[in-house]
PDB file of C-alpha atoms and ligand atoms in Angstrom:
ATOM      1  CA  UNK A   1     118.041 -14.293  -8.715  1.00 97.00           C
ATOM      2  CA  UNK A   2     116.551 -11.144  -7.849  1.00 98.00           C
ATOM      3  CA  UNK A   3     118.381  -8.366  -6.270  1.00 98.00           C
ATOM      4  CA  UNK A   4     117.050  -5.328  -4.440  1.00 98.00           C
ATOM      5  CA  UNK A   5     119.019  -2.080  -3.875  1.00 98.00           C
ATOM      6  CA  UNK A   6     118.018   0.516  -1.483  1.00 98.00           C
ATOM      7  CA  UNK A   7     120.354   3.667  -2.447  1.00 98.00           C
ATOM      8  CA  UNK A   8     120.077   7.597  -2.671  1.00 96.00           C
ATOM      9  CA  UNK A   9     121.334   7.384  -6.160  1.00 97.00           C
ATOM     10  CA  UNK A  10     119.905   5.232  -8.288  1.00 98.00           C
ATOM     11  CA  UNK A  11     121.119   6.611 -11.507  1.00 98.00           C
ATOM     12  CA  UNK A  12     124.962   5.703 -10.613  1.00 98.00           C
ATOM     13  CA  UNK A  13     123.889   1.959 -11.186  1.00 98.00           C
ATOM     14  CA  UNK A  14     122.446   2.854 -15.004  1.00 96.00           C
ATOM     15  CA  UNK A  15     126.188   2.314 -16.406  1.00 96.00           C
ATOM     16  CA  UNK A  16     127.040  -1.167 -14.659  1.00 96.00           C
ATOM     17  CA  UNK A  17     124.120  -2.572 -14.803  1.00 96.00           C
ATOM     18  CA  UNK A  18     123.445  -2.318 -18.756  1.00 96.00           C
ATOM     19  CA  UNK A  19     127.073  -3.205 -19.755  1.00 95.00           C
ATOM     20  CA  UNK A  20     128.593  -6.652 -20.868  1.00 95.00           C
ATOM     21  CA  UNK A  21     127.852  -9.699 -18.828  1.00 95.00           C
ATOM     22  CA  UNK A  22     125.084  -7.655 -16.251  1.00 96.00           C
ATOM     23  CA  UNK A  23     122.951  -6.885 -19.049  1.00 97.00           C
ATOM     24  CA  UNK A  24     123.290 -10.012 -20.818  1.00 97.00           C
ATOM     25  CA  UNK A  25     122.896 -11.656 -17.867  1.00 97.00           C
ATOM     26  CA  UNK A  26     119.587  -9.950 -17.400  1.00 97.00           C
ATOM     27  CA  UNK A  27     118.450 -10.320 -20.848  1.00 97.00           C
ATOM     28  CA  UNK A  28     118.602 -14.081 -21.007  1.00 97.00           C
ATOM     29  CA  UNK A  29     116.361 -14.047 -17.381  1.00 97.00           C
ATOM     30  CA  UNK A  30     119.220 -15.211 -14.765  1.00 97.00           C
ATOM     31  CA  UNK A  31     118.683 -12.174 -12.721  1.00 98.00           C
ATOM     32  CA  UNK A  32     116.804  -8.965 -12.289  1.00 98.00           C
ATOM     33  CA  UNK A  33     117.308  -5.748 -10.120  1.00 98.00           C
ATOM     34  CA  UNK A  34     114.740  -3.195  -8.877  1.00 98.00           C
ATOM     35  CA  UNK A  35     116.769  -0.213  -7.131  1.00 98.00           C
ATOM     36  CA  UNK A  36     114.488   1.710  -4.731  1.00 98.00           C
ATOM     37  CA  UNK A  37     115.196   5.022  -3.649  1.00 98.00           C
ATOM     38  CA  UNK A  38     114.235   5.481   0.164  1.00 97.00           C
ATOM     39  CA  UNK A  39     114.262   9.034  -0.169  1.00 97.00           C
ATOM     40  CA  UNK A  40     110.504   8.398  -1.549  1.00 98.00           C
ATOM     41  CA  UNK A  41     109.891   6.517   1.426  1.00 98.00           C
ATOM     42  CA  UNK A  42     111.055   9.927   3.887  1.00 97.00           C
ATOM     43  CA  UNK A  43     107.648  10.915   5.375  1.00 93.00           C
ATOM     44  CA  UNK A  44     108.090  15.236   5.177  1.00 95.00           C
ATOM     45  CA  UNK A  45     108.070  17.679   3.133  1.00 96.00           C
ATOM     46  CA  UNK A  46     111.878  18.139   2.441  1.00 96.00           C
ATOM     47  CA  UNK A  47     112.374  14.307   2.040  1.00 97.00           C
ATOM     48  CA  UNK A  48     114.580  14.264   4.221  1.00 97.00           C
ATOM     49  CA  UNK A  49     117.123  11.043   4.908  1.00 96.00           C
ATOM     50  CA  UNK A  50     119.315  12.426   7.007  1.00 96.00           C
ATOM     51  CA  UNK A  51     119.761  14.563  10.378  1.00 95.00           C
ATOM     52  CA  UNK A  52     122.476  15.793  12.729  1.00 95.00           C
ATOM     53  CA  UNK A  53     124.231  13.202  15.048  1.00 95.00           C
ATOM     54  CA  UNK A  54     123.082  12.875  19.032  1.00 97.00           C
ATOM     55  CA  UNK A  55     125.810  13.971  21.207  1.00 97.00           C
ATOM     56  CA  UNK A  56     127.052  16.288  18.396  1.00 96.00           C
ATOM     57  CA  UNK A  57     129.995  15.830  16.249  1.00 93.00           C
ATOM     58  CA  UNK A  58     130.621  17.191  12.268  1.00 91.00           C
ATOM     59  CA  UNK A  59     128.350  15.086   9.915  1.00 91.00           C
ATOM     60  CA  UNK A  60     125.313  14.102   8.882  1.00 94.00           C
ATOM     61  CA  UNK A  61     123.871  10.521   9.824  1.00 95.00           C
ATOM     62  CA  UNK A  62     120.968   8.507   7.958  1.00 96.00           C
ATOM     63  CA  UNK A  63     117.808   8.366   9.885  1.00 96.00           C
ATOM     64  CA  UNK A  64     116.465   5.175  10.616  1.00 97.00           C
ATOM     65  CA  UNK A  65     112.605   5.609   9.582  1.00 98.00           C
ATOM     66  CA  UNK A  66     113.185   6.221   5.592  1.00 98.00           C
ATOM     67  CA  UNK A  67     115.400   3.161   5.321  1.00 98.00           C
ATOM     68  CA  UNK A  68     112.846   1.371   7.572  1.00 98.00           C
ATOM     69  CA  UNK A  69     110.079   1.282   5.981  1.00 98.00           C
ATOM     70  CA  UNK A  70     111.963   0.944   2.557  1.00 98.00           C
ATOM     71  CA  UNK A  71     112.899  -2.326   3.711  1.00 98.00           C
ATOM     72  CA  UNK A  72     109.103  -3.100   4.651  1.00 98.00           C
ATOM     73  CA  UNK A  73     108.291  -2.156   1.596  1.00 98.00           C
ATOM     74  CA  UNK A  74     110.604  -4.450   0.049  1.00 98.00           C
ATOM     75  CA  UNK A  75     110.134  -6.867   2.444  1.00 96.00           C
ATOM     76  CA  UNK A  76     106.274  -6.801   1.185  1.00 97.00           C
ATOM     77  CA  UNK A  77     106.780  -7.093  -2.236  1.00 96.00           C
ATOM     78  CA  UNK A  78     109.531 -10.004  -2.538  1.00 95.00           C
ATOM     79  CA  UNK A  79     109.167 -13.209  -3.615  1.00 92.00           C
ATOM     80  CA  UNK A  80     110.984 -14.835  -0.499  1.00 94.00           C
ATOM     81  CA  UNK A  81     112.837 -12.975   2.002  1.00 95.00           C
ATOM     82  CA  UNK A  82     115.769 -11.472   0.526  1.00 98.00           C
ATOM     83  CA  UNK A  83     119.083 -12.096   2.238  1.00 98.00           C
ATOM     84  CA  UNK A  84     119.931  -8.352   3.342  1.00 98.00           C
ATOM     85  CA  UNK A  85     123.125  -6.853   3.570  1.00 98.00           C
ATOM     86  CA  UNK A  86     124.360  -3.714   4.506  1.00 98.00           C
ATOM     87  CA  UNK A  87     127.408  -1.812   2.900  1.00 97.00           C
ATOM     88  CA  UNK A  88     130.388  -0.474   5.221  1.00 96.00           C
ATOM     89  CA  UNK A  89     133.964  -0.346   6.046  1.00 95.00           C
ATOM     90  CA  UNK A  90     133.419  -2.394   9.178  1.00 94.00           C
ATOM     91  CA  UNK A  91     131.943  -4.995   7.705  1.00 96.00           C
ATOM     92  CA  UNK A  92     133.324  -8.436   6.842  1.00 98.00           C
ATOM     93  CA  UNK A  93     136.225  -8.322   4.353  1.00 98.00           C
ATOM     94  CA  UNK A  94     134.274  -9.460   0.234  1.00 98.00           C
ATOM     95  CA  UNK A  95     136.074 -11.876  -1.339  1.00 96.00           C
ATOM     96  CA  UNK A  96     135.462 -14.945  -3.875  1.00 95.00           C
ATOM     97  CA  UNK A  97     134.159 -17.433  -1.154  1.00 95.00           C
ATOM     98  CA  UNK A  98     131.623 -14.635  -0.011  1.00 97.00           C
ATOM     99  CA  UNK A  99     130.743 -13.751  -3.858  1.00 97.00           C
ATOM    100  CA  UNK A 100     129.912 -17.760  -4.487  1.00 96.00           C
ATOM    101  CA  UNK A 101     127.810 -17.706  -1.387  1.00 98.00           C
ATOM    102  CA  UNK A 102     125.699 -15.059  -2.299  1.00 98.00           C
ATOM    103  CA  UNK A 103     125.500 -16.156  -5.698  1.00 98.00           C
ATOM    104  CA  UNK A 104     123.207 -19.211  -4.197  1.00 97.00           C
ATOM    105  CA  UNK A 105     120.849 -16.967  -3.009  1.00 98.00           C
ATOM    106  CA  UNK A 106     117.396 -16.725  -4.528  1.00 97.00           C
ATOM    107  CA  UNK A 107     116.628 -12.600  -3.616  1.00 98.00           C
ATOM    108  CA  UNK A 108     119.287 -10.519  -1.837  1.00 98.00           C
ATOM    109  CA  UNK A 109     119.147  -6.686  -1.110  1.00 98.00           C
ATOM    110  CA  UNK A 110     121.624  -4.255  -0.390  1.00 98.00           C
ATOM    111  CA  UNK A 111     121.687  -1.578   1.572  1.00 98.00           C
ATOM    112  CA  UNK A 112     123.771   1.779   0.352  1.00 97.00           C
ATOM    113  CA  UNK A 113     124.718   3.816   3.687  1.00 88.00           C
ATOM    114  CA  UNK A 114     125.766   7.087   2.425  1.00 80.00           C
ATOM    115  CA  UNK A 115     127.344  10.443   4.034  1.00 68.00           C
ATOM    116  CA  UNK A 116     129.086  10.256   7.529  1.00 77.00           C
ATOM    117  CA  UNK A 117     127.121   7.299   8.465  1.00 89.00           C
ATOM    118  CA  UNK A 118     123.655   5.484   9.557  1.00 93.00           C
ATOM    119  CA  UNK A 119     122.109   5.401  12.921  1.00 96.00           C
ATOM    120  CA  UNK A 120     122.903   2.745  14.269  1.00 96.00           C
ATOM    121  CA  UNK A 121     119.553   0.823  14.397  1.00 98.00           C
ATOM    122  CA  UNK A 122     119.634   0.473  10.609  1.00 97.00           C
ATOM    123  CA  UNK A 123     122.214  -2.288  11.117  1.00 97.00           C
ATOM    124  CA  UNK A 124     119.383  -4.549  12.983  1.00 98.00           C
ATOM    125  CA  UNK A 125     117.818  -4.557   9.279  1.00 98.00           C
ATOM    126  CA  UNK A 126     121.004  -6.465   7.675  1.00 98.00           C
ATOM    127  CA  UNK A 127     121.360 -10.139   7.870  1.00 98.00           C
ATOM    128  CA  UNK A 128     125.440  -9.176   6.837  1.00 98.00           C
ATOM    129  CA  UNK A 129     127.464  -6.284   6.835  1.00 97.00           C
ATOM    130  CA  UNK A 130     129.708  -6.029   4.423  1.00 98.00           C
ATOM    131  CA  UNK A 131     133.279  -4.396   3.214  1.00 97.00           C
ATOM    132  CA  UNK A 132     135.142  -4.253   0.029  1.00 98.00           C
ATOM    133  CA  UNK A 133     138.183  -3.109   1.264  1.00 97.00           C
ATOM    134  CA  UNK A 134     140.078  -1.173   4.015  1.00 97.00           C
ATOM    135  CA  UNK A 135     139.171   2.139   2.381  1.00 96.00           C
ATOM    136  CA  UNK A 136     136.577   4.333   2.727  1.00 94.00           C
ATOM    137  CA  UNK A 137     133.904   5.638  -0.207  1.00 96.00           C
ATOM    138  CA  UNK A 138     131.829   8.291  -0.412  1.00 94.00           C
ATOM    139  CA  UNK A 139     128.875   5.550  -0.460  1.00 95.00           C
ATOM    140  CA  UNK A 140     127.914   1.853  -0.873  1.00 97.00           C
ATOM    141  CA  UNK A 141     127.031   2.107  -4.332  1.00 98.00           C
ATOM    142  CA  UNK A 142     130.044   1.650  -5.558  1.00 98.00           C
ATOM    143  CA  UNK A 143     130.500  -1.250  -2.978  1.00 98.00           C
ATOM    144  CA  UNK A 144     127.107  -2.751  -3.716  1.00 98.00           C
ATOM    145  CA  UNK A 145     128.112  -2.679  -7.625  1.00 98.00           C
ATOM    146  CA  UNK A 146     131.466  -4.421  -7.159  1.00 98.00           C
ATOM    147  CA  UNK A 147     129.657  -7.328  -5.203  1.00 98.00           C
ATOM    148  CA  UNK A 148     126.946  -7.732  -7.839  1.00 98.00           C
ATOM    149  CA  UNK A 149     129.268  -7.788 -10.579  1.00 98.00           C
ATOM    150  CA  UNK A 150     130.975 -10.941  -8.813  1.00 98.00           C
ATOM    151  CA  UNK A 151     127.968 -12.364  -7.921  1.00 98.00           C
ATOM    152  CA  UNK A 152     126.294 -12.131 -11.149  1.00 97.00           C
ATOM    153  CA  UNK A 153     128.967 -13.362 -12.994  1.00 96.00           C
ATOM    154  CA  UNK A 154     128.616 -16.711 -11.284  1.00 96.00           C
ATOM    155  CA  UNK A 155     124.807 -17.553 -11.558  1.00 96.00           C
ATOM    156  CA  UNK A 156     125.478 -20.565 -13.999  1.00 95.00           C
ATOM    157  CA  UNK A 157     124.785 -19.567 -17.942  1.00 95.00           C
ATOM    158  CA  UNK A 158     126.151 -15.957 -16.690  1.00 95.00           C
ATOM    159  CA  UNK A 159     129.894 -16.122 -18.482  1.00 94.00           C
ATOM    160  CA  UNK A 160     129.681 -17.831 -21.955  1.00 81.00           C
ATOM    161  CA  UNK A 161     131.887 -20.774 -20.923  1.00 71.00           C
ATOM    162  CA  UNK A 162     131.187 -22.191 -17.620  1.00 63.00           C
ATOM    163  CA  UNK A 163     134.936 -23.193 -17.060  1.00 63.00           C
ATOM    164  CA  UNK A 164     135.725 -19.506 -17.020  1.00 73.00           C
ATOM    165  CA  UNK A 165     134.347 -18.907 -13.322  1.00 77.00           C
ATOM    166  CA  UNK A 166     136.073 -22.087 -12.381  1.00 73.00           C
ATOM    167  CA  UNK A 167     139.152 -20.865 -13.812  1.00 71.00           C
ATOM    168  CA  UNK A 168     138.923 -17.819 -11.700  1.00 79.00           C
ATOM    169  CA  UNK A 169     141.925 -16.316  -9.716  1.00 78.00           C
ATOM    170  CA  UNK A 170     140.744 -16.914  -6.318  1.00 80.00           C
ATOM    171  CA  UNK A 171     138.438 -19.658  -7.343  1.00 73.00           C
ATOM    172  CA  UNK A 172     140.405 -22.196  -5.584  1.00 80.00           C
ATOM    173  CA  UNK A 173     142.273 -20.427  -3.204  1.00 88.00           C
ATOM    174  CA  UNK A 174     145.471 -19.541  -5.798  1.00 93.00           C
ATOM    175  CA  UNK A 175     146.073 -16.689  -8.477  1.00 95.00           C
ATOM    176  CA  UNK A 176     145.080 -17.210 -12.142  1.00 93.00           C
ATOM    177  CA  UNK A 177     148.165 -18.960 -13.681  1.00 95.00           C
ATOM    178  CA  UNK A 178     149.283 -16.778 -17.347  1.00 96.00           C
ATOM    179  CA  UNK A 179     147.340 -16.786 -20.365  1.00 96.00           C
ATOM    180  CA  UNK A 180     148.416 -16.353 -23.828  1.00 98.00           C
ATOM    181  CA  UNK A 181     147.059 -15.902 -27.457  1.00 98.00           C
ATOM    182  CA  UNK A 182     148.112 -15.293 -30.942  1.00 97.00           C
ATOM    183  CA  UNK A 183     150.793 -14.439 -31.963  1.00 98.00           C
ATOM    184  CA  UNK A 184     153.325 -17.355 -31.081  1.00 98.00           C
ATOM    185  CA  UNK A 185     156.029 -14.796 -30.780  1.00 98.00           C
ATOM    186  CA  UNK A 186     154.817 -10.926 -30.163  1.00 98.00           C
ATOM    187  CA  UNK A 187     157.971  -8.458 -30.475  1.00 98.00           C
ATOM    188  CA  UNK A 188     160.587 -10.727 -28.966  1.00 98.00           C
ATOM    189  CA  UNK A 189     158.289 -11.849 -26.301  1.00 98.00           C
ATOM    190  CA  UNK A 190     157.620 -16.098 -27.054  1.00 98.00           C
ATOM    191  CA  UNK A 191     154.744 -17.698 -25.418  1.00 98.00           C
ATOM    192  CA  UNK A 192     156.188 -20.579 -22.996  1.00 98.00           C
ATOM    193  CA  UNK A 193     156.830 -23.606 -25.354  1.00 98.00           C
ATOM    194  CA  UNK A 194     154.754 -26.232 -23.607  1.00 98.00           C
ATOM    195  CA  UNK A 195     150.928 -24.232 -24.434  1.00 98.00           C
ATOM    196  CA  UNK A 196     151.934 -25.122 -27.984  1.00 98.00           C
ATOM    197  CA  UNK A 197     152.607 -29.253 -27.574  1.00 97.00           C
ATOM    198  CA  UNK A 198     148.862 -29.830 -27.393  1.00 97.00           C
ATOM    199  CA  UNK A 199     149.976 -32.239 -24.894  1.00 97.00           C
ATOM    200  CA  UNK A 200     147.090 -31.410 -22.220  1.00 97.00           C
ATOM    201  CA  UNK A 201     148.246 -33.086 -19.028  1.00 97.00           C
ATOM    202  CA  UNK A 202     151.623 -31.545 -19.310  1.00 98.00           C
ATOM    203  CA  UNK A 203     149.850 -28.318 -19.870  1.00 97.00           C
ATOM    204  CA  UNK A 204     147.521 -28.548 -16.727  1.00 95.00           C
ATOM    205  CA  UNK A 205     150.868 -29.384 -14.354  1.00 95.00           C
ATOM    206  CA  UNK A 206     152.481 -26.119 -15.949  1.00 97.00           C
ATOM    207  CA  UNK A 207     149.764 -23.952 -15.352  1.00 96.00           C
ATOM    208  CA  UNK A 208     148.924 -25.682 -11.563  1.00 93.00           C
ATOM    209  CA  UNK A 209     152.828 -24.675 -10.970  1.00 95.00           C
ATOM    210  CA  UNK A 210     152.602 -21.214 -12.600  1.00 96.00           C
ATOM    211  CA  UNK A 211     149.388 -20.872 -10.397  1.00 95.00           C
ATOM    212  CA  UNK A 212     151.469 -22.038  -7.160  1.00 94.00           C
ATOM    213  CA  UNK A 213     154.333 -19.655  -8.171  1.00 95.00           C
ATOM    214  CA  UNK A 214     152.780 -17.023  -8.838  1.00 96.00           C
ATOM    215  CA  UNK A 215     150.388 -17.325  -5.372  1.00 95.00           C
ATOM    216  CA  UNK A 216     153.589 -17.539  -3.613  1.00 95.00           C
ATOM    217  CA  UNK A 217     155.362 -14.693  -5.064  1.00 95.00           C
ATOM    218  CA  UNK A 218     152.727 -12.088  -4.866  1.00 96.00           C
ATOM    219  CA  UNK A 219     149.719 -13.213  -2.114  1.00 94.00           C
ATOM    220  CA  UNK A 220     151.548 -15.641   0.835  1.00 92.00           C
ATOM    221  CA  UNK A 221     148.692 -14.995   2.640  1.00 92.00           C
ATOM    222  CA  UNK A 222     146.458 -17.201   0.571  1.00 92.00           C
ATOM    223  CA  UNK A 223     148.829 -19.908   0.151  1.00 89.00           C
ATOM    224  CA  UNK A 224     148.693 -20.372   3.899  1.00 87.00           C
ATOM    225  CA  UNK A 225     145.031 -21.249   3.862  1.00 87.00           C
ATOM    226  CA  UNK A 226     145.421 -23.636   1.690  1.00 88.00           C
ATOM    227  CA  UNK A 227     145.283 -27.629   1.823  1.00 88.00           C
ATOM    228  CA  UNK A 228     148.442 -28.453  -0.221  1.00 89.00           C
ATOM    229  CA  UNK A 229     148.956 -31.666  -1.341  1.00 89.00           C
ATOM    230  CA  UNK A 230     153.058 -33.026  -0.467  1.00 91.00           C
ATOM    231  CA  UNK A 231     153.724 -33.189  -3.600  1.00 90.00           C
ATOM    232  CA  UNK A 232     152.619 -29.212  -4.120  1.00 89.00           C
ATOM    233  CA  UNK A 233     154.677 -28.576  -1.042  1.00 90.00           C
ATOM    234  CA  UNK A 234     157.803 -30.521  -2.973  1.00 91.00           C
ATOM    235  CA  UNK A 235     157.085 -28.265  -5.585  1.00 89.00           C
ATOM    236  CA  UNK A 236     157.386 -24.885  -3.607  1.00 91.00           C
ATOM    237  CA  UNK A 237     160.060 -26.033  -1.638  1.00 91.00           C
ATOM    238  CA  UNK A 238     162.335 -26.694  -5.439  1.00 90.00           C
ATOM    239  CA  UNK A 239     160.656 -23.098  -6.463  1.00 90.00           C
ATOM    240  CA  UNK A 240     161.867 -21.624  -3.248  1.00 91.00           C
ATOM    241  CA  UNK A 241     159.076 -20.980  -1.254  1.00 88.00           C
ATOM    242  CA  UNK A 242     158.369 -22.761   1.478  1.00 75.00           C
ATOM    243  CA  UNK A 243     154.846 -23.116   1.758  1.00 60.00           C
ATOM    244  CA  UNK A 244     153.487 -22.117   5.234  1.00 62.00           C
ATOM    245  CA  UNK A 245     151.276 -23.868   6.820  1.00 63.00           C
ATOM    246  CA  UNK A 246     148.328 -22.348   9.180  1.00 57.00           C
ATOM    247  CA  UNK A 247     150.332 -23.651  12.277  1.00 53.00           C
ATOM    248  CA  UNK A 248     153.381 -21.784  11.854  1.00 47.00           C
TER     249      UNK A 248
HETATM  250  N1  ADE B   1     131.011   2.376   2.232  1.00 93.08           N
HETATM  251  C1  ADE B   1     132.050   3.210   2.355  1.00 93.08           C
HETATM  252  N2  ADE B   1     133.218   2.570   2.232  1.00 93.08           N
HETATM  253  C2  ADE B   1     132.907   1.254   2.039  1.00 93.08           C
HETATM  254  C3  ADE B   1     133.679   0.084   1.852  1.00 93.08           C
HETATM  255  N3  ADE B   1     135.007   0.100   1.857  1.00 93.08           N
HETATM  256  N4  ADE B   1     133.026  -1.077   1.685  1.00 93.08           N
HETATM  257  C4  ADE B   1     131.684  -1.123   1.713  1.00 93.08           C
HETATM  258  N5  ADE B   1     130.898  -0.052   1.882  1.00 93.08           N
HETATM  259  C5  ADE B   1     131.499   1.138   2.048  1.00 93.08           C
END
């Protein structure tokens, strides 16, 4: 995979990008970035990327011709056509269904608004627009570096073992059930009984109810969109949570 980023600041990616599973990601080939800064692409003297808003109002707002002809640049110089996408609050809510998505795509590039906005022709450039929550930063590089950390991290070979993406919290639809280590007992605290029979099928029902329980308790919301089984529901009902269903 190859991913793009048009952004004013390059140099907040340098950390992310060269830490942990993103840089060993990139060393063993599964994906490279190039991160363009379209101030080199702003035509006068000042470089500038941004002017004051029509009809007036506090603010500065991104002009469109910088980010333009960033993305022709770009568009000149991919491999295929990269899938673009444009960071901002109004965008479609990320989650784990819109990570694995993107993380089929061969070349994607993201788009970093930045100060009070972007005129609003930049958004005919994006194929997507895109939120990571109902919150607003000071830019979308922070944005754009959540998303490829989630995307990255599920281009296969990415995580050591594959079953750890498929494992995920959110990876079908429920919470991560608990996890424990060494030691057996750690100052008072036991680890449930059952994760030390070795008997495996016993173990997956646990941790498929822990998973259920623990969806229920803290996120009803995703239960809901879920396709329970009756025998799932039987279990939520004896836990005490009646799972919804998307009709009610
Ligand atoms: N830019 C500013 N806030 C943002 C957010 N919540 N998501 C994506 N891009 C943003």
């Amino acid at each position: 995979m190859k991913i793009w980023v048009l952004t004013l600041f390059p140099e907040m990616f340098q950390g992310p990008l060269s830490t942990s599973i993103l840089k060993r990601a990139k060393e063993k080939g599964l994906f490279d970035y190039q991160l363009v800064n379209f101030r080199d692409f702003a035509k006068d003297r000042h470089r500038t990327v941004d002017d004051t808003p029509y009809g007036g109002g506090a603010g500065m707002v991104l002009k469109p011709e910088p980010v333009f002809a960033a993305v022709d640049s770009i568009m000149a110089q991919a491999n295929s056509c990269p899938y673009r996408i444009l960071t901002t609050p109004q965008g479609e809510p990320f989650n784990q269904r819109l990570a694995k998505e993107l993380a089929a795509k061969e070349e994607l590039l993201f788009i970093c608004g930045h100060y009070e906005g972007y005129d609003e022709r930049i958004r005919s450039l994006a194929d997507r627009e895109i939120s990571i929550g109902d919150y607003v930063l000071t830019g979308g590089e922070l944005a754009t570096m959540v998303m490829i950390d989630a995307i990255v991290r599920l281009i296969p070979g990415a995580l050591g073992d594959e079953q750890s993406a498929q494992n995920d919290s959110f990876s079908e639809g429920l919470l991560d059930y608990p996890q424990y280590t060494k030691p057996a007992v750690f100052r008072g605290l036991a680890v449930p009984e059952i994760l030390l029979s070795g008997h495996h099928a016993r173990i997956a029902a646990w941790r498929r109810r822990q998973a259920l329980q623990r969806t229920a308790e803290r996120r009803p919301d995703l239960l809901a969109k879920l396709d329970l089984t009756a025998e799932e529901r039987e279990m939520l009902q004896q836990m005490g949570y009646p799972a919804p269903t998307c009709e009610e």
